[in-house]
Coordinates of C-alpha atoms in Angstrom, one line a residue:
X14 CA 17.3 -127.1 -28.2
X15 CA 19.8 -129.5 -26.4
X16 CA 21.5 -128.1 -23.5
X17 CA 24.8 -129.4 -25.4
X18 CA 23.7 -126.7 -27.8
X19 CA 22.5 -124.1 -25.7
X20 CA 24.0 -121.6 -23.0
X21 CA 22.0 -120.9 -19.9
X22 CA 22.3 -117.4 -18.1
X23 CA 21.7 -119.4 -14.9
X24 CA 24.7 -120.6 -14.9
X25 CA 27.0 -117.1 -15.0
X26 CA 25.0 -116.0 -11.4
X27 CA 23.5 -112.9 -10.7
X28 CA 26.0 -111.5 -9.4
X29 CA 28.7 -112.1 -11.8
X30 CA 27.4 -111.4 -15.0
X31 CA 29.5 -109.8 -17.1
X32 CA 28.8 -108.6 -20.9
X33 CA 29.6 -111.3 -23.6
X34 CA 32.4 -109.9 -24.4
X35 CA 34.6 -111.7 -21.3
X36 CA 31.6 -114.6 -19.9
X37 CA 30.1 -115.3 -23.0
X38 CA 33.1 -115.8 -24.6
X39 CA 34.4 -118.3 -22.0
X40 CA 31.3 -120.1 -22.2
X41 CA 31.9 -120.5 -25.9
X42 CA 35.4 -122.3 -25.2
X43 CA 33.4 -124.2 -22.9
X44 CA 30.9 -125.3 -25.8
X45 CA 33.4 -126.0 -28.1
X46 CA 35.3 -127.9 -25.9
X47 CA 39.2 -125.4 -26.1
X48 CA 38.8 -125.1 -22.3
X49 CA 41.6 -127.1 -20.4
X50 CA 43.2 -127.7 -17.5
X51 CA 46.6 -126.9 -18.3
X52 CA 48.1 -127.6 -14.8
X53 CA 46.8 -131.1 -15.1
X54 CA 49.3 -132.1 -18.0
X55 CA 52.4 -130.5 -16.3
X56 CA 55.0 -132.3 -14.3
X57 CA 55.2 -132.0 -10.6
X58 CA 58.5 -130.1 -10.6
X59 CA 57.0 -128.1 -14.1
X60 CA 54.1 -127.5 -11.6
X61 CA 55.7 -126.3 -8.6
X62 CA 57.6 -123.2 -11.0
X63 CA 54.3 -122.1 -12.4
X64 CA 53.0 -122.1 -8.4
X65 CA 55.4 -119.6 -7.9
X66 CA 55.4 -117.9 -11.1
X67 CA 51.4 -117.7 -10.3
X68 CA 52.4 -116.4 -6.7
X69 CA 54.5 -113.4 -8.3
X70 CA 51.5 -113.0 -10.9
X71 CA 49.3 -112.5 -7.4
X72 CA 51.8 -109.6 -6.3
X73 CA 51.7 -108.0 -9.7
X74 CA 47.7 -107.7 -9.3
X75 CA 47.5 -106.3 -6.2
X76 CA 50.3 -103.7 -7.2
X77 CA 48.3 -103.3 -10.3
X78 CA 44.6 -102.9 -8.2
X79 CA 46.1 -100.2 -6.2
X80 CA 47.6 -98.4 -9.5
X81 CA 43.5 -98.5 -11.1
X82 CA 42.3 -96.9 -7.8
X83 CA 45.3 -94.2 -7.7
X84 CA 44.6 -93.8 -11.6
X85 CA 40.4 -93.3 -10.7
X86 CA 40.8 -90.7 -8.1
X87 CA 43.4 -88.6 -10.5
X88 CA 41.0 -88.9 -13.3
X89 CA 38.2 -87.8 -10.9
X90 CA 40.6 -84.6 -10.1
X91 CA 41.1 -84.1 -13.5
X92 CA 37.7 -84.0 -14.4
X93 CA 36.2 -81.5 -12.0
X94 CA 39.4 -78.7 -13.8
X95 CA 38.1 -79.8 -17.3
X96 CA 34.2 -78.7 -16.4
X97 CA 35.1 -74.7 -16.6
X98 CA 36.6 -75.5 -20.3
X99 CA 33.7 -78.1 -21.2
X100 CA 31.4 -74.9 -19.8
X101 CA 33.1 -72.2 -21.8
X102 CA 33.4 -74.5 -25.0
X103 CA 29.4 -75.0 -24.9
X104 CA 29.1 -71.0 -24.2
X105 CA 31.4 -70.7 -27.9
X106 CA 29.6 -73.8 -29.4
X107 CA 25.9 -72.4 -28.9
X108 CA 26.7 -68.4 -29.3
X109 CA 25.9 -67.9 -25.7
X110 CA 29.2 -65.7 -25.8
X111 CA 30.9 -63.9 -28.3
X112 CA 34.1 -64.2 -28.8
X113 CA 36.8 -61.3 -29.2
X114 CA 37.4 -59.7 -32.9
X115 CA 33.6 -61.3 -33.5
X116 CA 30.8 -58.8 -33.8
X117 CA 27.2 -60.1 -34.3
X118 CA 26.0 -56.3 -34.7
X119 CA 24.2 -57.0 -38.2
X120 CA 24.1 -53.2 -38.8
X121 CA 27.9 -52.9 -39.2
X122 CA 27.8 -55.5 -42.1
X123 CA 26.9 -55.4 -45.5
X124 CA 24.6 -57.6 -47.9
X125 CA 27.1 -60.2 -47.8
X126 CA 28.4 -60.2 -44.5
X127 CA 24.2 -60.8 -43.1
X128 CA 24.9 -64.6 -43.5
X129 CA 27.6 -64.5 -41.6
X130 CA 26.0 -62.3 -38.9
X131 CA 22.8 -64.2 -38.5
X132 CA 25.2 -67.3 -37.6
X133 CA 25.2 -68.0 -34.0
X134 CA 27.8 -69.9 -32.5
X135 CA 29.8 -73.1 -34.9
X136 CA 26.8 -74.3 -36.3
X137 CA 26.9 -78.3 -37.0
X138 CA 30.0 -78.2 -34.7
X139 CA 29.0 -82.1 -32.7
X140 CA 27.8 -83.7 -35.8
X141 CA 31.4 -82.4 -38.0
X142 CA 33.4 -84.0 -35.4
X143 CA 31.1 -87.0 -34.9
X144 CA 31.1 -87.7 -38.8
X145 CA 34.9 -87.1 -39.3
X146 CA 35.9 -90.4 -37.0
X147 CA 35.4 -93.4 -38.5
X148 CA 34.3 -94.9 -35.9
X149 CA 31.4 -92.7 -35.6
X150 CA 30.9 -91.8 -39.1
X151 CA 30.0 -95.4 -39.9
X152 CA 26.6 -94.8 -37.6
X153 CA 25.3 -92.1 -38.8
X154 CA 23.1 -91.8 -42.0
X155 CA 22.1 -88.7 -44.2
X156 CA 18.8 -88.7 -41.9
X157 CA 20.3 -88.5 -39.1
X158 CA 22.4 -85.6 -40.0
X159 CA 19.0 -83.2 -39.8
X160 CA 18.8 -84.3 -36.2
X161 CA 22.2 -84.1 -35.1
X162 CA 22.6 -80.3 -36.4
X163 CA 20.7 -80.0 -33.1
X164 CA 22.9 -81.8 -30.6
X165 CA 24.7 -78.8 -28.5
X166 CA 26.4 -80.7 -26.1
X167 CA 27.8 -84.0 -25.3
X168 CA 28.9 -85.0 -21.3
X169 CA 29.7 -87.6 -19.7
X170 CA 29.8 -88.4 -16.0
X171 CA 31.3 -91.4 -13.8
X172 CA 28.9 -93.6 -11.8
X173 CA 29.9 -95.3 -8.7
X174 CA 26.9 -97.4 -8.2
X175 CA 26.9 -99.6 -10.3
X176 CA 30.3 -98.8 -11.7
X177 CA 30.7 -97.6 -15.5
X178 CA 29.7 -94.2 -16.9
X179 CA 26.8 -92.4 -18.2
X180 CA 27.0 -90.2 -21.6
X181 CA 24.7 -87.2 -22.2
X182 CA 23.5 -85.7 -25.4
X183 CA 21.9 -82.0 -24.9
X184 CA 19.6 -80.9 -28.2
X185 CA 17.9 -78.1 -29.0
X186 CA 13.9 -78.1 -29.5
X187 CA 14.1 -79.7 -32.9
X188 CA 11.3 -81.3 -35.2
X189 CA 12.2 -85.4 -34.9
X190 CA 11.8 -86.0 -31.1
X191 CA 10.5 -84.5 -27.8
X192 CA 13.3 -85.5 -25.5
X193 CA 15.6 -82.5 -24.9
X194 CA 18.4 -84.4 -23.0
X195 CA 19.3 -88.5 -24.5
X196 CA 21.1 -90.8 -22.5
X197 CA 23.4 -93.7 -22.3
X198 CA 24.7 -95.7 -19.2
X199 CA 27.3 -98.2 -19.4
X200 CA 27.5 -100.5 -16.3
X201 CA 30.9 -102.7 -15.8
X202 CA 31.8 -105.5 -14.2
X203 CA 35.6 -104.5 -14.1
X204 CA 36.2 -100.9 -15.2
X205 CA 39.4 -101.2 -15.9
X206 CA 39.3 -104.1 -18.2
X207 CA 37.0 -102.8 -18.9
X208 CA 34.2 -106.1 -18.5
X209 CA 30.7 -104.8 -19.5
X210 CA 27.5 -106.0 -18.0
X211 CA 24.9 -103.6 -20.1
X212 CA 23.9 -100.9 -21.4
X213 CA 21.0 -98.5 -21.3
X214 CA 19.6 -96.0 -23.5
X215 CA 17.1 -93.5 -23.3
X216 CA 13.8 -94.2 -25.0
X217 CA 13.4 -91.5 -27.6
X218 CA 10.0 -89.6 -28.0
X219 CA 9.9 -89.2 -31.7
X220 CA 6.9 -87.8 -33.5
X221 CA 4.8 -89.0 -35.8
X222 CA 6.4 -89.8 -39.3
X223 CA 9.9 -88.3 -37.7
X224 CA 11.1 -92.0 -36.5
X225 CA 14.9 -92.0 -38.0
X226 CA 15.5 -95.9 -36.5
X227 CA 12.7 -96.8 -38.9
X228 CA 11.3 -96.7 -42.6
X229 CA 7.9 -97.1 -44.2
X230 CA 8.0 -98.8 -46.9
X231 CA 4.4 -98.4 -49.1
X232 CA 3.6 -101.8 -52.0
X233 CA 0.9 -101.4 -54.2
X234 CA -2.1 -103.9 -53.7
X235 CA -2.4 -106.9 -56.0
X236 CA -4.4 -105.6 -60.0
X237 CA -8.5 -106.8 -58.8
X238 CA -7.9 -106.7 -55.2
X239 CA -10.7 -105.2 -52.8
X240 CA -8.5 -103.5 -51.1
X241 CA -7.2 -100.3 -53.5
X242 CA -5.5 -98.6 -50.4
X243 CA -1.4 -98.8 -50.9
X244 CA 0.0 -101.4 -47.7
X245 CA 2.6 -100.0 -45.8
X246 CA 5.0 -102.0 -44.0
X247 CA 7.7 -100.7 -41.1
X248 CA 11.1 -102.1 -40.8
X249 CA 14.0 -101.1 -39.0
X250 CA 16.7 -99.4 -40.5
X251 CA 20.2 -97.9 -39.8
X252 CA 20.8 -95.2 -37.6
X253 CA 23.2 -93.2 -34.9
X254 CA 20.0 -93.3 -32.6
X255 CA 19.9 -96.8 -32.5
X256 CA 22.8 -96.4 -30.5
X257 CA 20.0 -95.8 -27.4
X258 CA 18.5 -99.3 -28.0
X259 CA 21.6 -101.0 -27.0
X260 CA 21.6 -105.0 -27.4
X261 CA 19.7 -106.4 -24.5
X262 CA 21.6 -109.3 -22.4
X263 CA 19.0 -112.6 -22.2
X264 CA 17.4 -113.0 -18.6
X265 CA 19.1 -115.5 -16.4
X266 CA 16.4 -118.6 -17.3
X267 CA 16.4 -117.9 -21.1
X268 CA 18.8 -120.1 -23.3
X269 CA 20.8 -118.7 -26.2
X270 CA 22.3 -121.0 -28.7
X271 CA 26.1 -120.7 -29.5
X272 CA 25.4 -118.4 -32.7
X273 CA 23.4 -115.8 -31.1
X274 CA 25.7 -115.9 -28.1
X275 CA 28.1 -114.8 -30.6
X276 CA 26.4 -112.3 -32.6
X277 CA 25.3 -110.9 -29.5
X278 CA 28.9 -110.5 -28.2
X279 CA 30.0 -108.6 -31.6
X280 CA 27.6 -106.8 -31.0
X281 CA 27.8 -105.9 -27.2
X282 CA 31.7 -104.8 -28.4
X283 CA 30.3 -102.7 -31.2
X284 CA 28.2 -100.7 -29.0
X285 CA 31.1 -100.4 -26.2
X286 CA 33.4 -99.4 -28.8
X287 CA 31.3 -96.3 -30.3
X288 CA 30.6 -95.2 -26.2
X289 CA 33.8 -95.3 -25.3
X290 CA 34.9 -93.3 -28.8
X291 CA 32.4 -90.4 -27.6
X292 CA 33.9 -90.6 -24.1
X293 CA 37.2 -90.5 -24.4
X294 CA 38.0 -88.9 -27.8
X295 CA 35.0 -86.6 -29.0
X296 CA 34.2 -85.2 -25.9
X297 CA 38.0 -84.1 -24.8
X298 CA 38.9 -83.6 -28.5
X299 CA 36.1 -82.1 -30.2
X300 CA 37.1 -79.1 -31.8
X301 CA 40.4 -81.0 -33.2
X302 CA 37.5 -83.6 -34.5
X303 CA 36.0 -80.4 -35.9
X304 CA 38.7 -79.3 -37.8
X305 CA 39.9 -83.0 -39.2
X306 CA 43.3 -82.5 -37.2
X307 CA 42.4 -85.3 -35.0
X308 CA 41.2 -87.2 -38.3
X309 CA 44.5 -86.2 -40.2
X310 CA 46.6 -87.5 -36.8
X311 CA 45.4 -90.3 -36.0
X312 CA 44.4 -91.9 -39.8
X313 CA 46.8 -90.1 -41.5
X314 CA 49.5 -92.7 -41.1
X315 CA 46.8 -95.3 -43.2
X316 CA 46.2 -92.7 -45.8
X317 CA 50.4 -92.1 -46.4
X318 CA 50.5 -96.0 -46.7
X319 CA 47.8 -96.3 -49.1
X320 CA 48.9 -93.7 -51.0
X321 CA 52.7 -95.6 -51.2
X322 CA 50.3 -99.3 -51.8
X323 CA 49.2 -97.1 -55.4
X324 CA 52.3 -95.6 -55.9
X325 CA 53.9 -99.2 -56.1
X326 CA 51.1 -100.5 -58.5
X327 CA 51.6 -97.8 -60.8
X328 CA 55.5 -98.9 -60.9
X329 CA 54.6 -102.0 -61.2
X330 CA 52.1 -101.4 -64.3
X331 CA 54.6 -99.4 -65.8
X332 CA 57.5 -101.9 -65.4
X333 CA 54.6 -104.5 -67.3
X334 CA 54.4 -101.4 -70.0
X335 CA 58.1 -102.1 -70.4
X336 CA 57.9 -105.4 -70.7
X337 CA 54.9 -106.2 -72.9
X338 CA 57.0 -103.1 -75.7
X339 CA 60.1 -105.1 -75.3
X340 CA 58.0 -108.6 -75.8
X341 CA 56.3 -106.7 -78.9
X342 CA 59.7 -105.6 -80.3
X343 CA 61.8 -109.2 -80.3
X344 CA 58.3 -109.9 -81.6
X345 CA 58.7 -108.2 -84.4
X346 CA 62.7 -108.9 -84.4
X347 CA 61.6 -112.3 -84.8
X348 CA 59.1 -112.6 -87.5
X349 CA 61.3 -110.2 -89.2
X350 CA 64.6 -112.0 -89.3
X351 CA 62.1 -115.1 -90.3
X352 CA 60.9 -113.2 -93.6
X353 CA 64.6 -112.8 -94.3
X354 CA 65.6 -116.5 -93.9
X355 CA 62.7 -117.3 -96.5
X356 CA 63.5 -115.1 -99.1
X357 CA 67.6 -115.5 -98.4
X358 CA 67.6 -118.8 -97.2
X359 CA 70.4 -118.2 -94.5
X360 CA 69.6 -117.7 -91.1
X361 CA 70.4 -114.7 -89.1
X362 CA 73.5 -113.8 -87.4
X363 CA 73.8 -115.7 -84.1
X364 CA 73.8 -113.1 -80.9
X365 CA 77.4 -113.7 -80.0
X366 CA 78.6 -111.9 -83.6
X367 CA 76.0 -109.1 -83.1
X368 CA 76.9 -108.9 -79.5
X369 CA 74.5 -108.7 -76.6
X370 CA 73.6 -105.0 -75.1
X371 CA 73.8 -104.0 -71.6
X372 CA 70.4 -104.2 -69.5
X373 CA 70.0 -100.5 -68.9
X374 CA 70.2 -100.3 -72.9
X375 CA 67.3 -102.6 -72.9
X376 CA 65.3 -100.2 -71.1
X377 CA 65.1 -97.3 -73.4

């Protein structure tokens, strides 16, 4: 590999390495050559304006640096009054408490209440409002659904050092892993960007044949082979726990070619984009998630305006309808008024002695 063709991590420093989502993709521009010195190609007067215009940008930044750190602290407040909710919505969630009008005294109830009674809690409650966001929903498979009807909780928590934010994911003792608390840590560059610089998930202790991020896939050996003993082969599939195997960031002396730079940078985005969805609308929002109100407001607008996209095709199809029975009837007109010209041998009435009808006529 050429270093024309290659990017190496050296080059970002240690210090500054941001996710490929910002540096990766400015190294790109680099490689393909869109990076230019725009200053260079103005004129001196052209020049001096943008010097000022830059100095006013500088004023904006630092109004706008004191605004993020104003903004942190009040989000920090506002955190700490949300934990009682967060604590009682958990209490709710896992059956800890009992609500009022709610009985769980099984003795009151008849045959077909004892369902009902033996229910503890909103069962399912994280994995409903994790499957109705799209977002989300596109992550998790039909086997993962029998290991997220275990997930009783989801937090998450600021970090200071580094800066970014952790997520948590509680679960009850449950047949597919060990681990009774999974974790993911987003470090940033820039929070408020936000810039990312990784991520890191918890290593999940599944056990044995319970592995949801992979499948086994079993071929039958070859008719006359020695071996009669089926081969099994392991390959990684989809999965909403693969979300805790984030997409690593190459050391600083490895090179990475312009394609996996960005495939990794998708991919870096993808996994930001599905964090930050659990952060800051599951989380706050999860019983609205729950119910599909959250769903209904904030897709509901692309649902009207698909719905109006097949009302106007079936206009339009029927306005073709109209048009292929009018096409079929001068059709027939036609090859009608030509049977009468052979056997008369005069041709028809011209349309200005029969008289033309109105458009709206033509319609019916």
């Amino acid at each position: 590999m050429s270093n024309n063709d290659s990017l190496n991590m050296a080059d970002l420093g240690a210090e500054n390495r941001a996710d490929l989502v910002n540096v990766l993709k400015n190294k790109l521009q680099d490689l393909t050559g869109k990076h230019s010195d725009v200053l260079e190609n103005l004129s001196p007067n052209v020049r001096k304006r943008v010097d000022v215009l830059r100095g006013i940008q500088s004023q904006h930044d630092e109004l706008e640096a004191k605004f993020f750190e104003e903004r942190a602290a009040l989000e920090a407040r506002y955190q700490k009054l949300y934990q009682p909710l967060y604590a009682k919505r958990y209490e709710i969630v896992t059956g800890a408490v009992e609500v009022e009008g709610a009985t769980a005294d099984s003795e009151e109830k008849n045959k077909e209440d004892e369902k009902e009674a033996e229910e503890k809690g909103v069962p399912d409650f994280w994995l409903t409002a994790m499957k109705n966001n799209e977002v989300l929903a596109e992550e998790i498979s039909e086997r993962d659904e029998g290991a997220l009807k275990f997930l009783k909780d989801i937090k998450w928590f600021r970090i200071d050092n580094p800066k970014g934010f952790k997520l948590e994911f509680y679960f009850d003792t449950n047949p597919f892993f060990k681990n009774s608390v999974l974790t993911k840590i987003y470090h940033m560059i820039d929070e408020d960007e936000p810039i990312l610089e990784k991520a890191i998930g918890t290593e999940i202790e599944w056990y044995p044949g319970k592995t949801l991020t992979q499948k086994i896939l079993k071929k039958k050996p070859k008719k006359g082979s020695k071996n009669a003993k089926p081969i099994t082969k392991t390959e990684q599939c989809d999965s909403f726990f693969n979300f805790f195997s984030p997409p690593q960031v190459p050391e600083e002396d490895e090179d990475i070619d312009e394609d996996a730079a960005e495939e990794l940078q998708n991919l870096m985005e993808q996994d930001y984009d599905i964090g930050s969805t659990i952060r800051d609308k599951i989380i706050p929002h999860a019983v609205s998630w729950f119910t599909g109100e959250a769903a209904q407001e904030e897709y509901g607008d692309i649902e009207d305006d698909e719905d109006e996209d097949l009302d106007d095709e079936d206009d339009e199809d029927d306005e073709d309808d109209e048009d292929d029975d009018e096409d079929e009837d001068e059709s027939k007109t036609m090859k009608k008024s030509s049977a009468v010209r052979k056997k008369s041998g005069r041709a028809p009435a011209a349309d200005g002695q029969q008289g033309e009808r109105p458009p709206e006529c033509k319609q019916q």
